[in-house]
mmCIF file of C-alpha atoms in Angstrom:
data_model
loop_
_atom_site.group_PDB
_atom_site.id
_atom_site.type_symbol
_atom_site.label_atom_id
_atom_site.label_comp_id
_atom_site.label_asym_id
_atom_site.label_seq_id
_atom_site.Cartn_x
_atom_site.Cartn_y
_atom_site.Cartn_z
ATOM 1 C CA MET S 1 37.181 74.572 -17.103
ATOM 2 C CA SER S 2 37.636 71.485 -19.210
ATOM 3 C CA ASP S 3 35.505 68.396 -18.725
ATOM 4 C CA ARG S 4 38.516 66.607 -17.256
ATOM 5 C CA SER S 5 39.248 69.420 -14.790
ATOM 6 C CA ASP S 6 35.556 69.426 -13.789
ATOM 7 C CA ARG S 7 35.795 65.687 -13.074
ATOM 8 C CA ALA S 8 38.984 66.179 -11.062
ATOM 9 C CA VAL S 9 37.436 68.961 -8.977
ATOM 10 C CA GLN S 10 34.323 66.834 -8.366
ATOM 11 C CA ALA S 11 36.484 63.879 -7.343
ATOM 12 C CA PHE S 12 38.474 66.087 -4.977
ATOM 13 C CA SER S 13 35.307 67.579 -3.507
ATOM 14 C CA GLY S 14 33.932 64.048 -3.187
ATOM 15 C CA GLY S 15 36.748 62.819 -0.968
ATOM 16 C CA LEU S 16 39.783 61.985 -3.086
ATOM 17 C CA ASN S 17 42.958 63.800 -2.181
ATOM 18 C CA CYS S 18 44.447 66.297 -4.622
ATOM 19 C CA ALA S 19 46.959 63.872 -6.146
ATOM 20 C CA GLN S 20 44.324 61.174 -6.572
ATOM 21 C CA ALA S 21 41.888 63.600 -8.189
ATOM 22 C CA VAL S 22 44.399 64.837 -10.774
ATOM 23 C CA ALA S 23 45.840 61.419 -11.614
ATOM 24 C CA THR S 24 42.464 59.683 -11.775
ATOM 25 C CA ALA S 25 41.171 62.253 -14.268
ATOM 26 C CA PHE S 26 43.679 60.853 -16.789
ATOM 27 C CA ALA S 27 43.625 57.151 -15.845
ATOM 28 C CA GLY S 28 41.269 56.025 -18.589
ATOM 29 C CA ASP S 29 43.297 57.801 -21.262
ATOM 30 C CA TYR S 30 46.159 55.408 -20.566
ATOM 31 C CA GLY S 31 44.175 52.241 -19.953
ATOM 32 C CA MET S 32 44.713 52.393 -16.202
ATOM 33 C CA ASP S 33 42.197 51.197 -13.656
ATOM 34 C CA GLU S 34 41.072 54.201 -11.590
ATOM 35 C CA ALA S 35 41.261 52.288 -8.311
ATOM 36 C CA VAL S 36 44.892 51.362 -8.981
ATOM 37 C CA VAL S 37 45.745 54.962 -9.846
ATOM 38 C CA ARG S 38 44.050 56.176 -6.660
ATOM 39 C CA LYS S 39 46.185 53.743 -4.656
ATOM 40 C CA PHE S 40 49.406 54.885 -6.375
ATOM 41 C CA ALA S 41 48.546 58.534 -5.755
ATOM 42 C CA CYS S 42 47.231 58.181 -2.207
ATOM 43 C CA GLY S 43 50.418 59.068 -0.319
ATOM 44 C CA PHE S 44 51.069 62.212 -2.359
ATOM 45 C CA GLY S 45 48.094 64.215 -1.057
ATOM 46 C CA GLY S 46 48.544 67.078 1.369
ATOM 47 C CA GLY S 47 52.037 67.889 0.190
ATOM 48 C CA LEU S 48 53.338 64.313 0.535
ATOM 49 C CA SER S 49 51.171 62.955 3.316
ATOM 50 C CA HIS S 50 50.657 66.238 5.179
ATOM 51 C CA THR S 51 54.334 67.108 5.312
ATOM 52 C CA GLY S 52 53.837 70.367 3.410
ATOM 53 C CA ARG S 53 56.226 69.454 0.625
ATOM 54 C CA THR S 54 55.287 69.250 -3.057
ATOM 55 C CA CYS S 55 51.599 70.003 -3.667
ATOM 56 C CA GLY S 56 49.609 66.821 -4.224
ATOM 57 C CA ALA S 57 47.954 68.221 -7.356
ATOM 58 C CA VAL S 58 51.451 68.764 -8.741
ATOM 59 C CA SER S 59 52.517 65.254 -7.724
ATOM 60 C CA GLY S 60 49.434 63.793 -9.391
ATOM 61 C CA ALA S 61 50.335 65.630 -12.583
ATOM 62 C CA VAL S 62 53.906 64.301 -12.422
ATOM 63 C CA LEU S 63 52.512 60.766 -12.114
ATOM 64 C CA VAL S 64 50.430 61.350 -15.247
ATOM 65 C CA LEU S 65 53.400 62.740 -17.170
ATOM 66 C CA GLY S 66 55.368 59.620 -16.306
ATOM 67 C CA LEU S 67 52.497 57.404 -17.354
ATOM 68 C CA ALA S 68 51.939 59.302 -20.599
ATOM 69 C CA LEU S 69 55.485 60.059 -21.642
ATOM 70 C CA GLY S 70 57.866 58.225 -19.360
ATOM 71 C CA THR S 71 60.041 55.314 -20.323
ATOM 72 C CA ALA S 72 59.946 51.790 -18.947
ATOM 73 C CA VAL S 73 63.166 50.785 -20.685
ATOM 74 C CA PRO S 74 66.211 50.533 -18.414
ATOM 75 C CA GLY S 75 68.989 52.760 -19.684
ATOM 76 C CA ASP S 76 66.721 54.861 -21.921
ATOM 77 C CA ARG S 77 68.374 58.122 -20.963
ATOM 78 C CA GLU S 78 66.759 60.036 -23.852
ATOM 79 C CA GLY S 79 63.247 58.929 -22.875
ATOM 80 C CA LYS S 80 63.901 59.742 -19.234
ATOM 81 C CA GLU S 81 65.249 63.194 -20.064
ATOM 82 C CA ARG S 82 62.255 63.930 -22.301
ATOM 83 C CA CYS S 83 59.915 63.119 -19.410
ATOM 84 C CA TYR S 84 62.046 65.158 -16.985
ATOM 85 C CA ALA S 85 61.923 68.165 -19.319
ATOM 86 C CA LEU S 86 58.126 68.031 -19.457
ATOM 87 C CA VAL S 87 57.903 67.697 -15.683
ATOM 88 C CA ARG S 88 60.120 70.782 -15.332
ATOM 89 C CA GLU S 89 57.859 72.606 -17.785
ATOM 90 C CA PHE S 90 54.817 71.659 -15.726
ATOM 91 C CA LEU S 91 56.531 72.833 -12.524
ATOM 92 C CA ARG S 92 57.454 76.127 -14.177
ATOM 93 C CA ARG S 93 53.927 76.802 -15.422
ATOM 94 C CA PHE S 94 52.264 75.858 -12.148
ATOM 95 C CA GLY S 95 54.815 77.853 -10.139
ATOM 96 C CA ASP S 96 54.420 80.881 -12.400
ATOM 97 C CA ARG S 97 50.665 80.756 -11.925
ATOM 98 C CA HIS S 98 50.658 80.212 -8.147
ATOM 99 C CA GLY S 99 54.043 81.379 -6.888
ATOM 100 C CA SER S 100 55.113 77.949 -5.639
ATOM 101 C CA VAL S 101 54.692 74.210 -6.056
ATOM 102 C CA ASP S 102 55.049 73.544 -2.316
ATOM 103 C CA CYS S 103 51.934 72.787 -0.301
ATOM 104 C CA THR S 104 52.794 74.887 2.749
ATOM 105 C CA ALA S 105 53.389 77.990 0.646
ATOM 106 C CA LEU S 106 50.252 77.371 -1.412
ATOM 107 C CA VAL S 107 47.826 76.751 1.437
ATOM 108 C CA GLY S 108 49.458 79.082 3.954
ATOM 109 C CA TYR S 109 49.447 76.506 6.756
ATOM 110 C CA ASP S 110 52.004 73.998 8.006
ATOM 111 C CA LEU S 111 50.153 70.732 7.480
ATOM 112 C CA SER S 112 52.915 68.767 9.203
ATOM 113 C CA ASP S 113 51.802 70.321 12.496
ATOM 114 C CA PRO S 114 48.464 68.901 13.709
ATOM 115 C CA ARG S 115 47.420 72.399 14.838
ATOM 116 C CA GLY S 116 48.258 73.798 11.413
ATOM 117 C CA LEU S 117 46.315 71.030 9.706
ATOM 118 C CA GLU S 118 43.298 71.660 11.921
ATOM 119 C CA ALA S 119 43.528 75.414 11.321
ATOM 120 C CA ALA S 120 43.668 74.816 7.555
ATOM 121 C CA ARG S 121 40.585 72.621 7.770
ATOM 122 C CA LYS S 122 38.705 75.210 9.832
ATOM 123 C CA ALA S 123 39.702 77.964 7.396
ATOM 124 C CA GLY S 124 38.363 75.900 4.485
ATOM 125 C CA VAL S 125 41.558 76.111 2.424
ATOM 126 C CA PHE S 126 41.103 72.637 0.979
ATOM 127 C CA SER S 127 37.756 73.535 -0.553
ATOM 128 C CA THR S 128 38.879 76.968 -1.714
ATOM 129 C CA ARG S 129 42.559 77.044 -2.583
ATOM 130 C CA CYS S 130 43.181 73.365 -3.222
ATOM 131 C CA THR S 131 40.217 73.070 -5.563
ATOM 132 C CA LEU S 132 41.865 75.778 -7.682
ATOM 133 C CA TYR S 133 45.194 73.921 -7.639
ATOM 134 C CA VAL S 134 43.534 70.682 -8.761
ATOM 135 C CA ARG S 135 41.767 72.463 -11.621
ATOM 136 C CA ASP S 136 44.877 74.314 -12.740
ATOM 137 C CA ALA S 137 47.088 71.219 -12.527
ATOM 138 C CA VAL S 138 44.737 69.354 -14.858
ATOM 139 C CA GLU S 139 44.501 72.234 -17.316
ATOM 140 C CA ILE S 140 48.267 72.815 -17.422
ATOM 141 C CA LEU S 141 48.785 69.089 -17.852
ATOM 142 C CA GLU S 142 46.288 68.980 -20.712
ATOM 143 C CA ASP S 143 48.201 71.766 -22.484
ATOM 144 C CA ILE S 144 51.533 70.023 -22.048
ATOM 145 C CA LEU S 145 50.193 66.682 -23.240
ATOM 146 C CA LYS S 146 48.514 68.315 -26.234
ATOM 147 C CA ASP S 147 51.805 69.934 -27.264
ATOM 148 C CA SER S 148 54.001 66.867 -26.827
#
């Protein structure tokens, strides 16, 4: 594990959601206040607010890719496409490693159903599976950022 992935896992274990943990691990690299990044990432945890959609660790990584390599210039199609290509690369790598980028498939529970969410909590999937997803999202993201 890298130092950054260790910090992300500790942040996740300490109460941040998966998206917050991944995004916050990179905040300082881009001059961003960690509290602001945590607020931006808050709704992405649990597969988009416990809807079971895109994994929050994946969403946090996408936020970082936009921050690191996205464009703020209206009409900058080339800059936008470059960022999109790197997001697709991240999705491919994460999906290849884990078989999906969707929360429900990754955790094995439907978090949009209160009974499914409670069962996932009782089974400990957030501390077992999700910790792995946070770590891997950070490490894949580090590789992509290093190469771009």
